[in-house]
Coordinates of C-alpha atoms in Angstrom, one line a residue:
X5 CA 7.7 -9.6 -4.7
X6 CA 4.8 -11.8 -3.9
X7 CA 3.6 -11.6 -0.4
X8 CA 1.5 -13.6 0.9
X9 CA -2.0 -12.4 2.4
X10 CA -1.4 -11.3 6.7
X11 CA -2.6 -13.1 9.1
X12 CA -3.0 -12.2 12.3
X13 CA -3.6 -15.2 14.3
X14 CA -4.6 -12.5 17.4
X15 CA -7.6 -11.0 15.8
X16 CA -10.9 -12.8 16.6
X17 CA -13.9 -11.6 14.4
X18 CA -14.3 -9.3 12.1
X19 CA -12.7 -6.5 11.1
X20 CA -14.5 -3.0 11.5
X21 CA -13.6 -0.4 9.4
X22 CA -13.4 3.3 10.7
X23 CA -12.9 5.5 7.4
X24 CA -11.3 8.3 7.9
X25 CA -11.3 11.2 5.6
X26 CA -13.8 11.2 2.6
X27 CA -10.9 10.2 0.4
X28 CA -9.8 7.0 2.2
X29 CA -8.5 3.8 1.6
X30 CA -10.4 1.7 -0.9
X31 CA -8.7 -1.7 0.7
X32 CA -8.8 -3.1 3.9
X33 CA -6.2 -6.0 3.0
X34 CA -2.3 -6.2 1.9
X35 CA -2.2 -6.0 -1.6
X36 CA 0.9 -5.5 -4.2
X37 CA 0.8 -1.9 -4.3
X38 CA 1.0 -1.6 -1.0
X39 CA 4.2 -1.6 1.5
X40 CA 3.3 -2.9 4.7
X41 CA 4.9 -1.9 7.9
X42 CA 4.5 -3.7 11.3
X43 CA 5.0 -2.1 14.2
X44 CA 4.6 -3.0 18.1
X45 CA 2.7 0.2 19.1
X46 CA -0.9 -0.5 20.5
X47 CA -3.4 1.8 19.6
X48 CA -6.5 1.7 21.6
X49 CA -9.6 3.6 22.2
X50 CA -10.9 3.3 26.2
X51 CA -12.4 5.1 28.5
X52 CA -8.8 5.7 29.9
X53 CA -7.9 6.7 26.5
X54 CA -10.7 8.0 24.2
X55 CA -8.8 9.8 21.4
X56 CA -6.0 8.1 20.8
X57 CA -5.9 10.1 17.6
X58 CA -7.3 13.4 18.6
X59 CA -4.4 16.4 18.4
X60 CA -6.2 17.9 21.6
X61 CA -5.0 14.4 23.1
X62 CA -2.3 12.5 21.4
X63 CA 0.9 12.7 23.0
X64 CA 2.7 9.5 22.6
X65 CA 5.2 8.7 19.6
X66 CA 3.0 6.1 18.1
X67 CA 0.1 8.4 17.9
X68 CA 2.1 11.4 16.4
X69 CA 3.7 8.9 13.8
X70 CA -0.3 8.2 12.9
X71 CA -0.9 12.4 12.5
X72 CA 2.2 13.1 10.9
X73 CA 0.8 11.2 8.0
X74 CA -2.9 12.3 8.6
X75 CA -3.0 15.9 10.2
X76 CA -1.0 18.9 8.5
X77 CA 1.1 21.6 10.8
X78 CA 1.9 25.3 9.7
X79 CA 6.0 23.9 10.0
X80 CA 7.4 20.5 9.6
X81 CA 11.2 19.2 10.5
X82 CA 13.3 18.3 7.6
X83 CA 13.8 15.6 6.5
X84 CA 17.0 14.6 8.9
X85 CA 14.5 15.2 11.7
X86 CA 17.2 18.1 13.1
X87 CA 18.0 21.7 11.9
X88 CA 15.2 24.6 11.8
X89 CA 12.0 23.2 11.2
X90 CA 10.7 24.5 7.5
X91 CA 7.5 25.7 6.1
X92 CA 4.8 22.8 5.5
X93 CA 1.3 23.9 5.4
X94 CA 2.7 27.6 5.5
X95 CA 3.9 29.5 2.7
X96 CA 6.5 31.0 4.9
X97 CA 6.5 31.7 8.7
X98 CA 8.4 34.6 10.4
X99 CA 9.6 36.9 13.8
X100 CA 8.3 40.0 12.8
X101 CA 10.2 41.7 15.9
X102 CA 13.4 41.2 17.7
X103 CA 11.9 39.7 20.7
X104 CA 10.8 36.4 19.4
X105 CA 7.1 37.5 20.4
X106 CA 5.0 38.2 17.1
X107 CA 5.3 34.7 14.6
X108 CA 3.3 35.4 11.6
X109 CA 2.4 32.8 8.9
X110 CA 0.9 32.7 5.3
X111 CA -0.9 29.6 4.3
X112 CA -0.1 28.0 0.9
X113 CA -2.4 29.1 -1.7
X114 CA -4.9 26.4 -2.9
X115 CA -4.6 24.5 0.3
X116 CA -7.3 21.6 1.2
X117 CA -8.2 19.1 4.0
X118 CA -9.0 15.9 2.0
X119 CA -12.5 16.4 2.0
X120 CA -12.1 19.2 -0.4
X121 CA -12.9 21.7 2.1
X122 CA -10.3 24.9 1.8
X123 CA -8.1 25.5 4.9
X124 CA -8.3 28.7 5.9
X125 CA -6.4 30.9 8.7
X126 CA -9.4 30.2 10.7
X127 CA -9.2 27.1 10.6
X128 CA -5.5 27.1 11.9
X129 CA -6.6 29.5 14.6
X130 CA -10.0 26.9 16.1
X131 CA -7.0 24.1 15.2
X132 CA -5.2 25.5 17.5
X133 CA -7.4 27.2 20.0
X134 CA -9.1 23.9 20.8
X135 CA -6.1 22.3 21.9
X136 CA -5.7 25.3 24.4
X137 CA -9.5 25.3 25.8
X138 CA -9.8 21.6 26.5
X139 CA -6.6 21.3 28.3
X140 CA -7.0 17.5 27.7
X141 CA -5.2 14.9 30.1
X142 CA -2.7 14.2 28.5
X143 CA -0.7 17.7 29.3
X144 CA 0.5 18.1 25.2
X145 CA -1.1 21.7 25.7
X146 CA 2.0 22.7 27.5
X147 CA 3.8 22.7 24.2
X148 CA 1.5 25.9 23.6
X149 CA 1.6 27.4 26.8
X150 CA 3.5 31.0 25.2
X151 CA 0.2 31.8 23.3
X152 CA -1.4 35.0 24.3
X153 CA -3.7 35.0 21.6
X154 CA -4.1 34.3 17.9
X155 CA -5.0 37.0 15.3
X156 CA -6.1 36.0 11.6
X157 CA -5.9 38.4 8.7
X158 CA -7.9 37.5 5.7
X159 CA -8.1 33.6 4.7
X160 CA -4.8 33.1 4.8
X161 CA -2.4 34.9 7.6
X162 CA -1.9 33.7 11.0
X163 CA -0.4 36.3 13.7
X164 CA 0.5 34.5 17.2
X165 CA 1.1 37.0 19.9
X166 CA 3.4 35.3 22.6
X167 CA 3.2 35.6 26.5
X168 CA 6.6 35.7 26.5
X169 CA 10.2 35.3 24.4
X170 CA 10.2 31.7 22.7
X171 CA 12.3 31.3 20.1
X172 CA 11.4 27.7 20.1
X173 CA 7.9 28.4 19.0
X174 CA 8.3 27.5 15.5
X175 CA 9.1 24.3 16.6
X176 CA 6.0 23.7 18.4
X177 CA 4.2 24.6 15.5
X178 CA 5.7 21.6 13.7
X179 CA 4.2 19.4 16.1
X180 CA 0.8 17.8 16.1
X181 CA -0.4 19.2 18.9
X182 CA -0.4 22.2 16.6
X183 CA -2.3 19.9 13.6
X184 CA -4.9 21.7 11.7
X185 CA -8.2 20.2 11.8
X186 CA -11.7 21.0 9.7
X187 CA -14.0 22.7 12.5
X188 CA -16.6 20.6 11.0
X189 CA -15.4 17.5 12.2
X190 CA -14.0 18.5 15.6
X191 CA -15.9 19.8 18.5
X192 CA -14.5 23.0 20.4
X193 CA -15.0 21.9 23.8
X194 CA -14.8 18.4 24.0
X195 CA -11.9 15.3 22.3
X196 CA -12.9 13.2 19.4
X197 CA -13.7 9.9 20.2
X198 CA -12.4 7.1 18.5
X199 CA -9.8 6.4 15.6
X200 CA -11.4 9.0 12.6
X201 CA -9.1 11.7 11.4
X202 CA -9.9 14.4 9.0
X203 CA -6.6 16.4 7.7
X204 CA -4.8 17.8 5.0
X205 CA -1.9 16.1 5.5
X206 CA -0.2 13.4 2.7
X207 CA -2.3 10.8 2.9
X208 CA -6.2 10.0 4.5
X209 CA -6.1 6.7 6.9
X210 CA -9.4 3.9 7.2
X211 CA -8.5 1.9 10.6
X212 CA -9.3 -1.8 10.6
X213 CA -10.1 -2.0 14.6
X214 CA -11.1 -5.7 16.6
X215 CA -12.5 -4.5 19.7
X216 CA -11.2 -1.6 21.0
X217 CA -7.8 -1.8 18.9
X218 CA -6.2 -1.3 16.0
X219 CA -4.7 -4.3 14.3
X220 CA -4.4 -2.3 10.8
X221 CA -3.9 1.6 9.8
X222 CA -4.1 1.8 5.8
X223 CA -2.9 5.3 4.9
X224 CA -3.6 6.1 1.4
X225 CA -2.4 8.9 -0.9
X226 CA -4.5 12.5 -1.2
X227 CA -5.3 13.9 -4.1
X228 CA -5.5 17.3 -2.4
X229 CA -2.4 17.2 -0.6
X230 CA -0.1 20.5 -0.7
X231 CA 3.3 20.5 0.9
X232 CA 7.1 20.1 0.9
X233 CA 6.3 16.4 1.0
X234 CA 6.5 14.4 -2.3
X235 CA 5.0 11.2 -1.3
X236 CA 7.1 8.1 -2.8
X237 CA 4.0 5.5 -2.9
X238 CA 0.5 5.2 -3.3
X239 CA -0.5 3.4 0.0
X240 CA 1.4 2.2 3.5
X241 CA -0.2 0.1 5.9
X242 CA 0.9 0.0 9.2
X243 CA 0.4 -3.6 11.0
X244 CA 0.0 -3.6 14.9
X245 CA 1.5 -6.9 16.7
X246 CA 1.3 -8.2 19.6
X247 CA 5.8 -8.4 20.5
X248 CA 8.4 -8.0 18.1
X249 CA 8.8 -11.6 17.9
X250 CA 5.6 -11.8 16.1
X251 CA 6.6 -8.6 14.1
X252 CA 9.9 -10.2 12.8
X253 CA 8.3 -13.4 11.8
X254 CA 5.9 -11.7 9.4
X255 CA 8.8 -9.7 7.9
X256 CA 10.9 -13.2 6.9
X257 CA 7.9 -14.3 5.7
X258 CA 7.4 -11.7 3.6
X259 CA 3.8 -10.7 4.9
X260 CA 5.1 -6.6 6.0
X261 CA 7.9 -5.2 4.2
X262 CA 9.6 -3.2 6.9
X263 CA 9.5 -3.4 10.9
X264 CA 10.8 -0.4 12.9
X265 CA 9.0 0.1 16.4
X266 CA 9.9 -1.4 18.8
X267 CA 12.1 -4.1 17.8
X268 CA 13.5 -6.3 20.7
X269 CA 17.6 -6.1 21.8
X270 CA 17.8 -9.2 20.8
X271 CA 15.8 -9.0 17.0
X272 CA 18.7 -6.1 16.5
X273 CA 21.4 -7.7 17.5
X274 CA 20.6 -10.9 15.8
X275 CA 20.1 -9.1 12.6
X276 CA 23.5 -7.2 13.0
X277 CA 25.6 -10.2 12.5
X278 CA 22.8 -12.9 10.1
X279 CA 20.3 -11.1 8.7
X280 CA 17.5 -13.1 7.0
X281 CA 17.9 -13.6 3.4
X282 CA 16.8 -10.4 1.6
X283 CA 16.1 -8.3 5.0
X284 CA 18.6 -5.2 5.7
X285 CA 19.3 -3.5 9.3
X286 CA 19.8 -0.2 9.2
X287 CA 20.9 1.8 12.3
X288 CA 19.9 5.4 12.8
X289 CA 20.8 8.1 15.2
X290 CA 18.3 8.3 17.9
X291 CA 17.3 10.9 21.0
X292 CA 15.1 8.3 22.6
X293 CA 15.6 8.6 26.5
X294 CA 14.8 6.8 29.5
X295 CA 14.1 7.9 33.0
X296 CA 12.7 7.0 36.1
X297 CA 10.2 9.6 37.4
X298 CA 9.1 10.6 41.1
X299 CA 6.2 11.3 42.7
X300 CA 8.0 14.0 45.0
X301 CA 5.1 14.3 47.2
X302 CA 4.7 10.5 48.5
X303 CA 6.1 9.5 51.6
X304 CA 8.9 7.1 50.3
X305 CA 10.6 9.5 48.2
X306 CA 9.8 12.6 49.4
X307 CA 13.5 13.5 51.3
X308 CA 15.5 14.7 48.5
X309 CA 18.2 12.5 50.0
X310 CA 16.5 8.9 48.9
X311 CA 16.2 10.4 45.5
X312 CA 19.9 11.0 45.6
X313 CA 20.8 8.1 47.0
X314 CA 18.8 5.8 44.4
X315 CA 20.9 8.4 41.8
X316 CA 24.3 6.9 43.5
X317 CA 23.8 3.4 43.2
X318 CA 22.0 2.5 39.9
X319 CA 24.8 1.6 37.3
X320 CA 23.8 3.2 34.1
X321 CA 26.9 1.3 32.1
X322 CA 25.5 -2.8 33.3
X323 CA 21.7 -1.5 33.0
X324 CA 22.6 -0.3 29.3
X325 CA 24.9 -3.0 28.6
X326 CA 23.1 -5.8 29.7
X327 CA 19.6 -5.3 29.1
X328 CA 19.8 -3.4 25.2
X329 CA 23.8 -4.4 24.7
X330 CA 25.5 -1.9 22.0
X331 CA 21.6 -0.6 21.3
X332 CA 21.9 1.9 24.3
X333 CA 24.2 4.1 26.2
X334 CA 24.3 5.3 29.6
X335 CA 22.7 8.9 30.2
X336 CA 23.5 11.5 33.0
X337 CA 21.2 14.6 32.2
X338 CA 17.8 14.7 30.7
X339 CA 19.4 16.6 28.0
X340 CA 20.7 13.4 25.7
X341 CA 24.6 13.6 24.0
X342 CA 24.5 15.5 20.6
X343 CA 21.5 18.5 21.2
X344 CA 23.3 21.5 22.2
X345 CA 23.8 22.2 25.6
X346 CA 24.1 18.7 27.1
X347 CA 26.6 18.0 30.1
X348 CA 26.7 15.1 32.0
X349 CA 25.2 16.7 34.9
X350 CA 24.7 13.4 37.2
X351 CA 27.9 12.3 36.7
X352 CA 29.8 15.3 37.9
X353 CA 27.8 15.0 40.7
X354 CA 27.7 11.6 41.9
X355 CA 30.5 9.8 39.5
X356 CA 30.8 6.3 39.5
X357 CA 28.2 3.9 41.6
X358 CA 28.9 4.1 45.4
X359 CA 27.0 2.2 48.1
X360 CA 29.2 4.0 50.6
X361 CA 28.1 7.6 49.8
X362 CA 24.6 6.5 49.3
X363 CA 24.6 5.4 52.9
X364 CA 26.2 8.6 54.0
X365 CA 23.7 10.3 52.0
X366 CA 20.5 8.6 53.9
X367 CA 22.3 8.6 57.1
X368 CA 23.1 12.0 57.2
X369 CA 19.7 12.9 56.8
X370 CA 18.3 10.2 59.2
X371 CA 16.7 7.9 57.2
X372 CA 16.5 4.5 58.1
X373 CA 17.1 1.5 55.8
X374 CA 16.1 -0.5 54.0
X375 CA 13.5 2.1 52.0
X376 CA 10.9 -0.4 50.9
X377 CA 9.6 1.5 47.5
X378 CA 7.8 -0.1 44.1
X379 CA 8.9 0.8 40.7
X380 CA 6.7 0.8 38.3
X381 CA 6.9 0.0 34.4
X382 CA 4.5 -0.4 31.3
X383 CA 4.7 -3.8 30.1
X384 CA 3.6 -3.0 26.5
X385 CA 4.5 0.4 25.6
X386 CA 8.5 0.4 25.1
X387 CA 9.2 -2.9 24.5
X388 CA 9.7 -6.4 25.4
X389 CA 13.1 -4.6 27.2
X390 CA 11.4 -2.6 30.0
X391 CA 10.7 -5.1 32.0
X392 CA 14.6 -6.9 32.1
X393 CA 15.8 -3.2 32.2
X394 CA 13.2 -2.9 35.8
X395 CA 14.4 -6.3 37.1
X396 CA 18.1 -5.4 37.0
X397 CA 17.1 -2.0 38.8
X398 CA 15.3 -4.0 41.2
X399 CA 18.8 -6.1 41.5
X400 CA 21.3 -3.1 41.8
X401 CA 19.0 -1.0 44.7
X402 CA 18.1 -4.3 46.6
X403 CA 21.8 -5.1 46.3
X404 CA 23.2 -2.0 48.2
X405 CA 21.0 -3.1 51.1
X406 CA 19.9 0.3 51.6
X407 CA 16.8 0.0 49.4
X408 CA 13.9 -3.0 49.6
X409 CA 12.4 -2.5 46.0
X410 CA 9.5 -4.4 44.5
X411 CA 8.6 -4.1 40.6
X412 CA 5.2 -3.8 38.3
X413 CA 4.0 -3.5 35.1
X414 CA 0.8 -2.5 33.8
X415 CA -0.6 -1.7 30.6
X416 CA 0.0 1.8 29.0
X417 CA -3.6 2.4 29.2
X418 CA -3.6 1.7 32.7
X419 CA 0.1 2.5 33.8
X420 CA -0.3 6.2 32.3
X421 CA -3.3 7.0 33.6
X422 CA -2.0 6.3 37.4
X423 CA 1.0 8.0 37.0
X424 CA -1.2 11.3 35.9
X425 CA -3.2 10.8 39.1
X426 CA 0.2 10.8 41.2
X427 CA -1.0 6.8 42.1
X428 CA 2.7 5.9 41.2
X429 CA 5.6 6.1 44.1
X430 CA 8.5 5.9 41.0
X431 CA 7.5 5.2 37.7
X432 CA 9.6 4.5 34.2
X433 CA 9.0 6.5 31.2
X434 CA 10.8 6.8 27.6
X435 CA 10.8 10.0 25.7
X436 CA 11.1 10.6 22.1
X437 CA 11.4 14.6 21.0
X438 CA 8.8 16.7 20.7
X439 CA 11.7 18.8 18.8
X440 CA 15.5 18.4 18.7
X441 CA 16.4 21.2 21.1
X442 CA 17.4 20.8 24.7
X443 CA 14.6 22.9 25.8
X444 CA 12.3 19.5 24.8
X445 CA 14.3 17.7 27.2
X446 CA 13.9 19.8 29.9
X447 CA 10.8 22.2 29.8
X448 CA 8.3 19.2 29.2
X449 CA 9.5 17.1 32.9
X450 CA 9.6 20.7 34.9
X451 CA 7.1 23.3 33.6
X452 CA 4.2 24.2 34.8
X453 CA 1.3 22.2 32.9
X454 CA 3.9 19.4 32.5
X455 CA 4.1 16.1 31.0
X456 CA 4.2 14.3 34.1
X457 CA 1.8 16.3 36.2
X458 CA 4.7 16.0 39.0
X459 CA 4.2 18.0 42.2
X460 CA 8.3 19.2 41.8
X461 CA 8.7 22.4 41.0
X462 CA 11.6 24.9 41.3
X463 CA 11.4 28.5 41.1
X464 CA 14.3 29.3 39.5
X465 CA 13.8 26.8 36.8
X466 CA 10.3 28.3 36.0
X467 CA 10.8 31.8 36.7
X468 CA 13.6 32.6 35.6
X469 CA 16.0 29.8 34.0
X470 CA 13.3 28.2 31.2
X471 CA 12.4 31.9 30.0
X472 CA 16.0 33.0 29.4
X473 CA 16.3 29.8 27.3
X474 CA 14.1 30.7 25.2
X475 CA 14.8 34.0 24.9
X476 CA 18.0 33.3 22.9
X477 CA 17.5 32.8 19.0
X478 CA 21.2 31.3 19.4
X479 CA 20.8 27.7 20.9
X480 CA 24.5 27.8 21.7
X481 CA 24.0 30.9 24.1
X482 CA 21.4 29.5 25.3
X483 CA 23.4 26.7 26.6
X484 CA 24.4 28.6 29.5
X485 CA 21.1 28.2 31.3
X486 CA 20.2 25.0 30.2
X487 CA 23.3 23.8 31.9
X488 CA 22.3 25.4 35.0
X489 CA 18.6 23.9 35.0
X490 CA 20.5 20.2 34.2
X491 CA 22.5 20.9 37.6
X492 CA 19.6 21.6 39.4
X493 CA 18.2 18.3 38.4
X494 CA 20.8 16.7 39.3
X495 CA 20.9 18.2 42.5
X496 CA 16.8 17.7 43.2
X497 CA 16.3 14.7 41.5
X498 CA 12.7 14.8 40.3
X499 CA 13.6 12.3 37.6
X500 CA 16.7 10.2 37.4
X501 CA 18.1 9.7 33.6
X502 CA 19.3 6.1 32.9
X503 CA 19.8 5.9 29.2
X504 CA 19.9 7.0 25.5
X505 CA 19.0 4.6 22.5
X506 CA 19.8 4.4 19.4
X507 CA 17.1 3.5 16.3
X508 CA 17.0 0.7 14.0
X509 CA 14.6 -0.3 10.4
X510 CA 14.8 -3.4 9.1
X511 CA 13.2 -3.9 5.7
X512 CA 13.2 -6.5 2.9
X513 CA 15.7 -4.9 0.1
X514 CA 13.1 -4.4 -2.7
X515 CA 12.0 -1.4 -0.4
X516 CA 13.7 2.3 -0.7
X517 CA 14.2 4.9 1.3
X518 CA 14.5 3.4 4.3
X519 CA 17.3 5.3 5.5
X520 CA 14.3 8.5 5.7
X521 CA 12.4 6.0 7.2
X522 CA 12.7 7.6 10.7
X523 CA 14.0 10.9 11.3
X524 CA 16.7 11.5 14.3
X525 CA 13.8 12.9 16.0
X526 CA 11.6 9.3 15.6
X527 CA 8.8 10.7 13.3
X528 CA 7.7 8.5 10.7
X529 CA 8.1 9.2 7.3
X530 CA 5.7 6.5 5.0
X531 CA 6.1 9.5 2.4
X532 CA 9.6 8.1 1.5
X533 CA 9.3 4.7 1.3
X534 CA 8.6 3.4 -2.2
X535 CA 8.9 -0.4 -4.1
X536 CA 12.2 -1.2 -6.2
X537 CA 14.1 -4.2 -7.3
X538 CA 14.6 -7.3 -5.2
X539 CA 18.5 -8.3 -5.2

């Protein structure tokens, strides 16, 4: 296929190129040998956000999509995205004792970051020890909070002594939070500034940035690469837009090859029933989830009682329905439909949406009404949706005449930042897996050292309920405590679960593999696309 050179008509200037990796890209524009893939994620370097791209930091899907390609982890998810995550840097990785506290790993023989530099167990061990130390803002440290310590033997075993039981750990360690780094390029004590990453991972990356954004990300293939990846292509470049409307114009065109996230409800649903000529829609199964979080220190929602009350009125089914149509469905736990150990916790408890027992609710606690609150969104992180999804909240509270609810949306860098600083009242936020287990949906919101910094915290959930989890190698017996930590959500309501999406790739149909394109868990996978026959 001839595609024509990409123009963004947003980018004013030129281009700057970061390299990134002494083996990277030799390119900076679309050519035939490579597949081009747009995507509406914004990738930024601020003061707000100085390492987008730094494993000590990152902590947003469109980030971890950019180190999965770049940054190598000791385990890595198959290729479905669920099951037991499999050895990927490591040789093999194993419990050596019947407590799920001593994980020990052997590092592939041969192995290199793409400078040429060997990757050695102490490399794993600063990889990993740096993330711990700088406790960056972003809270993705939590994921490694059942360290004790790290032991190395010889250049290429990794012991990891554990605080406590976590038979999730080897999970974690396919994240990359848990990306191994060359301790050349990456500072101990403070983040990496900027877009640069130095891995061992499939391919190197050269960012073309305007400003203080990225409008390209050309990944290209490593020589030194060692892994249970077999890359399908040479080179991938992934094409930042400004909406999705932009992002499917240049795919009918024929200027990207494939668009993924975030395309619009309407985009999807469009290319359901008349796809362009030569463009395909595939639909995936997804664990994407949205919530609205609180702030359970501030003075409008601090009586458990509005929380519940807010949980009694909003209609999951019209918010799903009418703002993402057959794209979404409605969600009652934090726990989504298909990990094992999800009920429907909210909906045993409240049911369908009832005015009447949310005004029983607030009087019974006497609270008066209306309960004038502000919800607030990002405007560019989820998708042109989120704010349609935010006005029709707006609608159903104001509606019940019990609440008097303004809405606003900020920019990610500026929206994320106030919500860690507990600036936000109630605040919307998506979440895409860490891992596919239910103690990803759960731990992450109510942990200490948690995602959303929130003030909530129950004892019985830390002390007692998350360890015993985790204790169990068996996810299925661990399903009795995860049920009861869902119940007490429900009953608390620190966060308030409104839906569960599904995934979508379109591509043109000279590209394969596109079905791997994204896991069930949203990662990623360039390694599987590759260039075939037009039909």
């Amino acid at each position: 296929m001839n595609r024509k050179t990409l123009v963004l008509p947003a980018v004013v200037g030129l281009l700057a190129p970061v390299l990134a990796a002494c083996g990277g890209s030799d390119g900076g524009g679309s050519d035939g040998d490579a597949i081009a893939v747009g995507t509406t994620d914004r990738f930024v370097a601020t003061k707000k956000i100085p390492a987008p791209f730094d494993p000590a930091y990152a902590y947003d899907a469109g980030s971890w999509n950019v180190l999965r390609q770049t940054v190598q982890t000791l385990m890595a998810m198959p290729r479905s995205g669920s099951g037991e995550p499999v050895p990927e840097a490591a040789e093999s990785c194993i419990f050596t004792d019947s407590g799920s506290e001593r994980y020990v790993c052997t590092l592939r023989k041969d192995l290199k970051f793409a400078s040429g530099d060997p990757v050695t167990a102490a490399d794993v061990k600063y990889s990993i020890d740096r993330v711990r130390a700088i406790k960056s803002s972003s809270a993705s440290y939590g994921l490694l909070s059942t360290i004790d310590t790290i032991e190395t033997q010889g250049s290429d075993k990794v012991i990891f002594h554990l605080n406590t039981p976590d038979a999730t750990f080897p999970y974690k360690l396919a994240t990359p939070t848990a990306g191994i780094v060359n301790p050349d390029d990456y500072d101990k004590r403070k983040l990496r500034d900027g877009f640069e990453v130095d891995g061992s991972g499939p391919y190197t990356m050269q960012a073309e940035v305007d400003g203080d954004a990225i409008v390209k990300t050309v990944f290209t293939k490593n020589p030194h690469y060692k892994g249970q990846l077999k890359p399908k292509n040479d080179k991938v470049e992934l094409v930042s837009f400004a909406d999705a409307d932009a992002m499917g114009k240049a795919l009918e065109k024929g200027d990207i090859d494939l668009m993924t996230r975030t395309m619009s409800p309407e985009q999807i649903n469009a290319y359901s029933t008349t796809p362009p000529k030569n463009v395909n829609l595939v639909e995936m199964p997804g664990m994407e989830i949205r919530y609205l979080g609180f702030n359970t220190t501030a003075d409008s929602v601090r009586s458990k009682a509005v929380r519940r009350a807010m949980a009694q009125v909003v209609d999951r089914g019209e918010l799903a329905a009418g703002v993402y149509g057959t794209t979404a469905e409605p969600l009652y736990s934090l726990v989504p439909a298909g990990i094992t150990g999800h009920q429907n916790s909210f909906f045993n408890k409240y049911g369908d949406p009832d005015k009447a027992k949310a005004k029983q609710m607030l009087s019974q606690a006497n609270i008066s009404t209306p309960i004038k609150v502000t919800l607030h969104y990002t405007s560019d992180h989820y998708g042109s949706g989120t704010k349609k999804e935010f006005e029709v909240l707006q609608k159903q509270l104001n509606a019940s005449g019990l609440f008097d609810v303004d809405i606003k949306g900020d920019k990610w860098e500026t929206f994320r930042d106030s919500q860690l600083k507990g600036e936000y009242d109630v605040y919307g936020l998506g979440w895409f897996p860490d891992f596919p287990d239910a103690d990803n949906f759960l731990a992450p919101f109510l942990d200490k050292d948690n995602f959303l910094a929130t003030p909530y915290a129950n004892s019985s959930i830390r002390g007692q309920l998350i360890p015993a989890e985790r204790r169990e190698a068996d996810r299925l017996t661990a399903s009795k405590s995860i049920q009861q930590i869902q119940n007490i959500v429900a009953d608390d309501v620190p966060v308030l679960p409104l839906w569960q999406g599904k995934q979508y790739v379109a591509a043109r149909d000279d590209i394969t593999g596109v079905e791997w394109a994204l896991s069930a868990s949203s990662v990623l996978q360039l390694w599987e696309l590759g260039r075939g026959v037009s039909g």
